[in-house]
Amino acid sequence: MIRVNNLSRIFFDSQRGEIKAVDSLSFTCQAGEIMGLLGPNGAGKTTTLRILATLLSPSGGTAELNGFDVIKEPDKVRASLGFLSSTTGLYPRLTPEEILKFFGEINGMKGAGLKSRIDALIAEFNISDYARVRCEKLSSGMKQKVSIARALIQDPPVLIFDEPTVGLDVIAAAQTMKAILEYKKRGKCILYSTHIMSEVEKLCDRIAIIHKGTLQAIGTMEELREQTGERYLEDIFFSLMGTGTTFAENGS
Ligand SMILES: Nc1ncnc2c1ncn2[C@@H]1O[C@H](COP(=O)(O)OP(=O)(O)O)[C@@H](O)[C@H]1O
Ligand SMILES: [Mg+2]
């Protein structure tokens, strides 16, 4: 479903010079699987996801989504994808219902089909109490539900979440993760980027640990344990980062 092969992206910055944000990254993600992209700030997660969403072009390598190449068939890639980031905004003056209608229409949906899809999402995400309230009046948890529903409007086979729980309280974050697990059960191919290890442990079938644009390790928790000899994801992570910092070791 998602196939990333030797993907690279270089930025040029007048202050910092050449930045290899993504450096020969390769991984896959199947239908019915949640693949976690775990890495510290600046690891290259967002850059990778923006390339997959056709918002940014790669400097090298290839990426395929639902069988479509991000460079050669960007329209088909976009039609296959629901993309949600922590910075995905909602138009403050529109209501959730209007936002869903707007995004449905720009994705080519209309009429009774669009109406019943909107109604289904409003019911599924418990939005009905505030479906006709302007977004500027909603809490961040409410807005996040609307944002997820928005990403799902065309029922795409591939979903990409970029740090979707940033700024949410624990309840809203847990609800977000529950919704994502539900969509995995329905067979979606899901890429989930975060720097929060507990989220990865709860959600992800496989984990790709990235640091400075490169893949440090990839596999299930069990495989990562075998590879590093560490038990906890935090210790696995630090051993792969090469810092050697484990909390077990210093007794704290
Ligand atoms: N538009 C840009 N111009 C210059 N540098 C960028 C740009 N976007 C990202 N970067 C740099 O690329 C690196 C990876 O960033 P990013 O993909 O946002 O990481 P993450 O999402 O893992 O925190 C960082 O060093 C960041 O500063
Ligand atoms: Mg990011």
mmCIF file of C-alpha atoms and ligand atoms in Angstrom:
data_model
loop_
_atom_site.group_PDB
_atom_site.id
_atom_site.type_symbol
_atom_site.label_atom_id
_atom_site.label_comp_id
_atom_site.label_asym_id
_atom_site.label_seq_id
_atom_site.Cartn_x
_atom_site.Cartn_y
_atom_site.Cartn_z
ATOM 1 C CA MET A 1 0.000 0.000 0.000
ATOM 2 C CA ILE A 2 2.815 2.414 0.912
ATOM 3 C CA ARG A 3 6.231 1.724 -0.553
ATOM 4 C CA VAL A 4 9.093 4.121 0.130
ATOM 5 C CA ASN A 5 12.364 3.317 -1.580
ATOM 6 C CA ASN A 6 15.643 5.165 -0.989
ATOM 7 C CA LEU A 7 13.759 8.387 -0.468
ATOM 8 C CA SER A 8 15.807 11.544 0.049
ATOM 9 C CA ARG A 9 15.086 15.211 0.452
ATOM 10 C CA ILE A 10 17.697 17.916 0.710
ATOM 11 C CA PHE A 11 16.899 21.478 1.762
ATOM 12 C CA PHE A 12 19.183 24.430 1.205
ATOM 13 C CA ASP A 13 19.186 27.012 3.934
ATOM 14 C CA SER A 14 21.222 30.213 3.858
ATOM 15 C CA GLN A 15 22.104 29.848 7.556
ATOM 16 C CA ARG A 16 22.501 26.087 7.889
ATOM 17 C CA GLY A 17 23.658 25.179 4.371
ATOM 18 C CA GLU A 18 22.635 21.830 2.943
ATOM 19 C CA ILE A 19 20.250 19.853 5.148
ATOM 20 C CA LYS A 20 19.636 16.171 4.449
ATOM 21 C CA ALA A 21 16.170 16.072 6.001
ATOM 22 C CA VAL A 22 15.485 12.591 4.594
ATOM 23 C CA ASP A 23 18.419 10.377 3.632
ATOM 24 C CA SER A 24 17.865 7.135 1.655
ATOM 25 C CA LEU A 25 14.822 6.090 3.643
ATOM 26 C CA SER A 26 13.043 2.831 2.755
ATOM 27 C CA PHE A 27 9.999 1.182 4.370
ATOM 28 C CA THR A 28 6.601 -0.277 3.495
ATOM 29 C CA CYS A 29 3.171 -0.326 5.093
ATOM 30 C CA GLN A 30 0.405 -2.816 4.264
ATOM 31 C CA ALA A 31 -3.381 -2.693 4.409
ATOM 32 C CA GLY A 32 -4.590 -3.413 7.949
ATOM 33 C CA GLU A 33 -1.263 -2.346 9.413
ATOM 34 C CA ILE A 34 -0.229 0.644 11.506
ATOM 35 C CA MET A 35 3.388 1.559 10.834
ATOM 36 C CA GLY A 36 4.888 3.937 13.369
ATOM 37 C CA LEU A 37 7.471 6.501 12.354
ATOM 38 C CA LEU A 38 9.270 7.264 15.592
ATOM 39 C CA GLY A 39 11.963 9.892 15.831
ATOM 40 C CA PRO A 40 12.993 13.014 17.733
ATOM 41 C CA ASN A 41 12.214 16.519 16.495
ATOM 42 C CA GLY A 42 14.001 17.188 13.242
ATOM 43 C CA ALA A 43 14.331 13.466 12.361
ATOM 44 C CA GLY A 44 12.624 13.988 9.007
ATOM 45 C CA LYS A 45 9.183 12.546 9.783
ATOM 46 C CA THR A 46 7.102 15.457 8.525
ATOM 47 C CA THR A 47 9.264 15.851 5.419
ATOM 48 C CA THR A 48 8.713 12.161 4.576
ATOM 49 C CA LEU A 49 4.965 12.411 5.112
ATOM 50 C CA ARG A 50 4.693 15.594 3.052
ATOM 51 C CA ILE A 51 6.426 13.849 0.157
ATOM 52 C CA LEU A 52 3.930 10.969 0.447
ATOM 53 C CA ALA A 53 1.058 13.459 0.465
ATOM 54 C CA THR A 54 2.482 15.068 -2.732
ATOM 55 C CA LEU A 55 2.974 18.389 -0.924
ATOM 56 C CA LEU A 56 6.738 18.269 -1.431
ATOM 57 C CA SER A 57 8.908 16.673 -4.118
ATOM 58 C CA PRO A 58 11.715 14.250 -3.239
ATOM 59 C CA SER A 59 15.349 14.985 -4.131
ATOM 60 C CA GLY A 60 15.858 11.285 -4.837
ATOM 61 C CA GLY A 61 14.280 7.860 -4.554
ATOM 62 C CA THR A 62 10.660 6.844 -5.081
ATOM 63 C CA ALA A 63 7.454 6.656 -3.102
ATOM 64 C CA GLU A 64 4.282 4.811 -3.995
ATOM 65 C CA LEU A 65 0.903 4.954 -2.349
ATOM 66 C CA ASN A 66 -1.943 2.575 -3.251
ATOM 67 C CA GLY A 67 0.112 1.578 -6.306
ATOM 68 C CA PHE A 68 0.520 5.162 -7.541
ATOM 69 C CA ASP A 69 3.792 7.049 -7.821
ATOM 70 C CA VAL A 70 3.852 10.363 -5.931
ATOM 71 C CA ILE A 71 5.605 12.141 -8.804
ATOM 72 C CA LYS A 72 3.916 10.559 -11.809
ATOM 73 C CA GLU A 73 0.360 10.214 -10.486
ATOM 74 C CA PRO A 74 -0.132 12.814 -7.759
ATOM 75 C CA ASP A 75 -3.889 13.111 -8.356
ATOM 76 C CA LYS A 76 -4.412 9.393 -7.823
ATOM 77 C CA VAL A 77 -2.184 9.491 -4.762
ATOM 78 C CA ARG A 78 -4.249 12.312 -3.272
ATOM 79 C CA ALA A 79 -7.496 10.472 -4.056
ATOM 80 C CA SER A 80 -6.169 7.448 -2.120
ATOM 81 C CA LEU A 81 -5.052 9.373 0.947
ATOM 82 C CA GLY A 82 -6.417 10.941 4.108
ATOM 83 C CA PHE A 83 -3.732 13.155 5.672
ATOM 84 C CA LEU A 84 -3.892 14.675 9.120
ATOM 85 C CA SER A 85 -1.221 16.696 10.862
ATOM 86 C CA SER A 86 -1.192 18.450 14.210
ATOM 87 C CA THR A 87 -1.227 21.708 12.312
ATOM 88 C CA THR A 88 -4.133 20.850 10.004
ATOM 89 C CA GLY A 89 -6.389 23.846 10.436
ATOM 90 C CA LEU A 90 -10.155 24.148 10.292
ATOM 91 C CA TYR A 91 -11.779 27.266 8.908
ATOM 92 C CA PRO A 92 -12.903 29.054 12.102
ATOM 93 C CA ARG A 93 -16.051 30.515 10.554
ATOM 94 C CA LEU A 94 -17.343 27.260 9.128
ATOM 95 C CA THR A 95 -19.257 24.613 11.060
ATOM 96 C CA PRO A 96 -18.129 20.958 11.132
ATOM 97 C CA GLU A 97 -20.956 20.078 8.745
ATOM 98 C CA GLU A 98 -19.878 22.798 6.295
ATOM 99 C CA ILE A 99 -16.239 21.711 6.506
ATOM 100 C CA LEU A 100 -17.103 18.098 5.723
ATOM 101 C CA LYS A 101 -19.246 19.249 2.810
ATOM 102 C CA PHE A 102 -16.492 21.506 1.494
ATOM 103 C CA PHE A 103 -13.813 18.794 1.640
ATOM 104 C CA GLY A 104 -16.173 16.231 0.161
ATOM 105 C CA GLU A 105 -16.879 18.551 -2.756
ATOM 106 C CA ILE A 106 -13.222 19.318 -3.478
ATOM 107 C CA ASN A 107 -12.710 15.543 -3.540
ATOM 108 C CA GLY A 108 -15.404 15.220 -6.197
ATOM 109 C CA MET A 109 -18.248 14.001 -3.970
ATOM 110 C CA LYS A 110 -21.747 15.419 -4.233
ATOM 111 C CA GLY A 111 -25.485 14.986 -3.705
ATOM 112 C CA ALA A 112 -27.029 12.195 -1.648
ATOM 113 C CA GLY A 113 -23.797 10.202 -1.512
ATOM 114 C CA LEU A 114 -21.942 13.088 0.119
ATOM 115 C CA LYS A 115 -24.844 13.837 2.458
ATOM 116 C CA SER A 116 -25.027 10.269 3.758
ATOM 117 C CA ARG A 117 -21.221 10.119 4.170
ATOM 118 C CA ILE A 118 -21.307 13.348 6.234
ATOM 119 C CA ASP A 119 -24.152 12.011 8.380
ATOM 120 C CA ALA A 120 -22.290 8.762 8.960
ATOM 121 C CA LEU A 121 -19.102 10.550 10.055
ATOM 122 C CA ILE A 122 -21.025 12.940 12.326
ATOM 123 C CA ALA A 123 -22.661 9.926 14.003
ATOM 124 C CA GLU A 124 -19.443 7.911 14.210
ATOM 125 C CA PHE A 125 -17.412 10.712 15.797
ATOM 126 C CA ASN A 126 -20.233 11.980 18.040
ATOM 127 C CA ILE A 127 -20.152 15.375 16.428
ATOM 128 C CA SER A 128 -23.922 15.848 16.173
ATOM 129 C CA ASP A 129 -24.250 18.148 19.219
ATOM 130 C CA TYR A 130 -21.980 20.712 17.608
ATOM 131 C CA ALA A 131 -22.201 19.893 13.900
ATOM 132 C CA ARG A 132 -23.733 23.329 13.271
ATOM 133 C CA VAL A 133 -21.548 25.364 15.621
ATOM 134 C CA ARG A 134 -18.727 27.435 14.142
ATOM 135 C CA CYS A 135 -15.342 25.758 14.639
ATOM 136 C CA GLU A 136 -13.919 28.839 16.369
ATOM 137 C CA LYS A 137 -16.175 27.998 19.335
ATOM 138 C CA LEU A 138 -15.079 24.366 19.689
ATOM 139 C CA SER A 139 -12.542 22.844 22.111
ATOM 140 C CA SER A 140 -9.335 21.363 20.704
ATOM 141 C CA GLY A 141 -10.649 17.813 21.274
ATOM 142 C CA MET A 142 -13.830 18.616 19.349
ATOM 143 C CA LYS A 143 -11.830 20.203 16.548
ATOM 144 C CA GLN A 144 -9.606 17.145 16.357
ATOM 145 C CA LYS A 145 -12.603 14.866 15.853
ATOM 146 C CA VAL A 146 -13.742 17.109 13.023
ATOM 147 C CA SER A 147 -10.235 17.067 11.527
ATOM 148 C CA ILE A 148 -10.128 13.261 11.585
ATOM 149 C CA ALA A 149 -13.603 13.053 10.049
ATOM 150 C CA ARG A 150 -12.443 15.527 7.396
ATOM 151 C CA ALA A 151 -9.438 13.331 6.529
ATOM 152 C CA LEU A 152 -11.793 10.345 6.179
ATOM 153 C CA ILE A 153 -14.461 11.998 4.047
ATOM 154 C CA GLN A 154 -13.672 10.099 0.843
ATOM 155 C CA ASP A 155 -13.076 6.835 2.763
ATOM 156 C CA PRO A 156 -9.490 6.541 1.467
ATOM 157 C CA PRO A 157 -7.537 3.240 1.743
ATOM 158 C CA VAL A 158 -4.421 4.986 3.126
ATOM 159 C CA LEU A 159 -4.282 7.242 6.189
ATOM 160 C CA ILE A 160 -1.331 9.307 7.334
ATOM 161 C CA PHE A 161 -1.236 10.932 10.766
ATOM 162 C CA ASP A 162 1.563 13.351 11.630
ATOM 163 C CA GLU A 163 1.772 13.834 15.416
ATOM 164 C CA PRO A 164 -2.023 13.984 15.667
ATOM 165 C CA THR A 165 -2.192 14.189 19.468
ATOM 166 C CA VAL A 166 -0.013 17.305 19.863
ATOM 167 C CA GLY A 167 -1.856 19.831 22.011
ATOM 168 C CA LEU A 168 -4.640 17.441 23.027
ATOM 169 C CA ASP A 169 -5.481 16.475 26.598
ATOM 170 C CA VAL A 170 -5.175 12.813 27.597
ATOM 171 C CA ILE A 171 -8.837 12.062 26.932
ATOM 172 C CA ALA A 172 -8.875 13.598 23.476
ATOM 173 C CA ALA A 173 -5.546 11.905 22.682
ATOM 174 C CA ALA A 174 -6.928 8.520 23.758
ATOM 175 C CA GLN A 175 -10.061 9.042 21.649
ATOM 176 C CA THR A 176 -7.915 9.919 18.656
ATOM 177 C CA MET A 177 -5.889 6.735 19.045
ATOM 178 C CA LYS A 178 -9.052 4.663 19.498
ATOM 179 C CA ALA A 179 -10.446 6.017 16.232
ATOM 180 C CA ILE A 180 -7.179 5.172 14.467
ATOM 181 C CA LEU A 181 -7.243 1.590 15.800
ATOM 182 C CA GLU A 182 -10.818 1.234 14.587
ATOM 183 C CA TYR A 183 -9.743 2.216 11.076
ATOM 184 C CA LYS A 184 -6.933 -0.310 11.182
ATOM 185 C CA LYS A 185 -9.541 -2.995 11.924
ATOM 186 C CA ARG A 186 -11.370 -1.864 8.829
ATOM 187 C CA GLY A 187 -8.284 -2.667 6.775
ATOM 188 C CA LYS A 188 -6.800 0.774 6.226
ATOM 189 C CA CYS A 189 -3.089 1.186 5.669
ATOM 190 C CA ILE A 190 -1.980 3.641 8.360
ATOM 191 C CA LEU A 191 1.252 5.562 8.801
ATOM 192 C CA TYR A 192 1.544 7.190 12.219
ATOM 193 C CA SER A 193 4.338 9.585 13.049
ATOM 194 C CA THR A 194 5.145 10.635 16.592
ATOM 195 C CA HIS A 195 7.942 11.230 19.089
ATOM 196 C CA ILE A 196 5.804 9.783 21.909
ATOM 197 C CA MET A 197 6.876 6.216 22.669
ATOM 198 C CA SER A 198 3.758 5.140 24.581
ATOM 199 C CA GLU A 199 1.622 5.930 21.550
ATOM 200 C CA VAL A 200 3.783 3.762 19.360
ATOM 201 C CA GLU A 201 3.646 0.885 21.851
ATOM 202 C CA LYS A 202 -0.145 1.069 22.015
ATOM 203 C CA LEU A 203 -0.893 1.530 18.334
ATOM 204 C CA CYS A 204 1.747 0.271 15.996
ATOM 205 C CA ASP A 205 2.258 -3.166 14.485
ATOM 206 C CA ARG A 206 5.707 -2.225 13.258
ATOM 207 C CA ILE A 207 7.995 0.663 14.089
ATOM 208 C CA ALA A 208 10.498 2.530 11.942
ATOM 209 C CA ILE A 209 12.927 4.458 14.124
ATOM 210 C CA ILE A 210 14.433 7.402 12.297
ATOM 211 C CA HIS A 211 17.129 9.833 13.309
ATOM 212 C CA LYS A 212 18.713 12.580 11.184
ATOM 213 C CA GLY A 213 16.770 11.431 8.156
ATOM 214 C CA THR A 214 18.001 7.838 8.227
ATOM 215 C CA LEU A 215 16.384 4.603 9.275
ATOM 216 C CA GLN A 216 17.985 3.242 12.454
ATOM 217 C CA ALA A 217 15.854 0.113 12.734
ATOM 218 C CA ILE A 218 12.532 -1.266 11.583
ATOM 219 C CA GLY A 219 10.376 -4.119 12.842
ATOM 220 C CA THR A 220 7.849 -5.292 15.412
ATOM 221 C CA MET A 221 8.518 -4.608 19.111
ATOM 222 C CA GLU A 222 9.707 -8.222 19.389
ATOM 223 C CA GLU A 223 12.117 -7.815 16.481
ATOM 224 C CA LEU A 224 13.486 -4.553 17.868
ATOM 225 C CA ARG A 225 13.989 -6.246 21.255
ATOM 226 C CA GLU A 226 15.945 -9.051 19.641
ATOM 227 C CA GLN A 227 17.981 -6.627 17.589
ATOM 228 C CA THR A 228 18.996 -4.405 20.521
ATOM 229 C CA GLY A 229 18.805 -6.724 23.508
ATOM 230 C CA GLU A 230 16.646 -4.122 25.276
ATOM 231 C CA ARG A 231 13.157 -4.728 26.597
ATOM 232 C CA TYR A 232 11.474 -1.310 26.729
ATOM 233 C CA LEU A 233 10.920 0.881 23.696
ATOM 234 C CA GLU A 234 12.590 3.814 25.432
ATOM 235 C CA ASP A 235 15.759 1.787 25.961
ATOM 236 C CA ILE A 236 15.561 0.375 22.434
ATOM 237 C CA PHE A 237 15.283 3.930 21.156
ATOM 238 C CA PHE A 238 18.276 5.228 23.108
ATOM 239 C CA SER A 239 20.428 2.261 22.199
ATOM 240 C CA LEU A 240 19.696 2.932 18.512
ATOM 241 C CA MET A 241 20.390 6.652 18.907
ATOM 242 C CA GLY A 242 23.801 5.655 20.227
ATOM 243 C CA THR A 243 23.493 7.766 23.376
ATOM 244 C CA GLY A 244 23.627 4.755 25.659
ATOM 245 C CA THR A 245 21.235 6.437 28.077
ATOM 246 C CA THR A 246 18.999 3.894 29.745
ATOM 247 C CA PHE A 247 16.996 4.610 32.829
ATOM 248 C CA ALA A 248 17.408 1.073 34.099
ATOM 249 C CA GLU A 249 21.185 1.433 34.132
ATOM 250 C CA ASN A 250 21.467 4.462 36.357
ATOM 251 C CA GLY A 251 18.790 3.204 38.687
ATOM 252 C CA SER A 252 16.479 6.192 38.349
HETATM 253 N N1 LIG B 1 11.268 23.965 4.235
HETATM 254 C C1 LIG B 1 12.399 23.677 4.870
HETATM 255 N N2 LIG B 1 13.533 24.386 4.648
HETATM 256 C C2 LIG B 1 14.683 24.079 5.294
HETATM 257 N N3 LIG B 1 14.807 23.083 6.188
HETATM 258 C C3 LIG B 1 13.723 22.348 6.453
HETATM 259 C C4 LIG B 1 12.459 22.596 5.824
HETATM 260 N N4 LIG B 1 11.564 21.689 6.290
HETATM 261 C C5 LIG B 1 12.230 20.922 7.166
HETATM 262 N N5 LIG B 1 13.511 21.306 7.276
HETATM 263 C C6 LIG B 1 14.554 20.676 8.112
HETATM 264 O O1 LIG B 1 14.572 19.281 7.821
HETATM 265 C C7 LIG B 1 14.809 18.535 9.026
HETATM 266 C C8 LIG B 1 13.682 17.542 9.224
HETATM 267 O O2 LIG B 1 12.504 18.248 9.579
HETATM 268 P P1 LIG B 1 11.084 17.545 9.796
HETATM 269 O O3 LIG B 1 10.841 16.645 8.651
HETATM 270 O O4 LIG B 1 10.089 18.605 10.059
HETATM 271 O O5 LIG B 1 11.357 16.668 11.094
HETATM 272 P P2 LIG B 1 10.321 16.014 12.146
HETATM 273 O O6 LIG B 1 8.955 16.082 11.569
HETATM 274 O O7 LIG B 1 10.819 14.612 12.342
HETATM 275 O O8 LIG B 1 10.459 16.820 13.405
HETATM 276 C C9 LIG B 1 14.982 19.550 10.122
HETATM 277 O O9 LIG B 1 16.363 19.820 10.276
HETATM 278 C C10 LIG B 1 14.247 20.768 9.599
HETATM 279 O O10 LIG B 1 14.751 21.956 10.161
HETATM 280 MG MG MG B 2 7.208 16.878 12.335
#
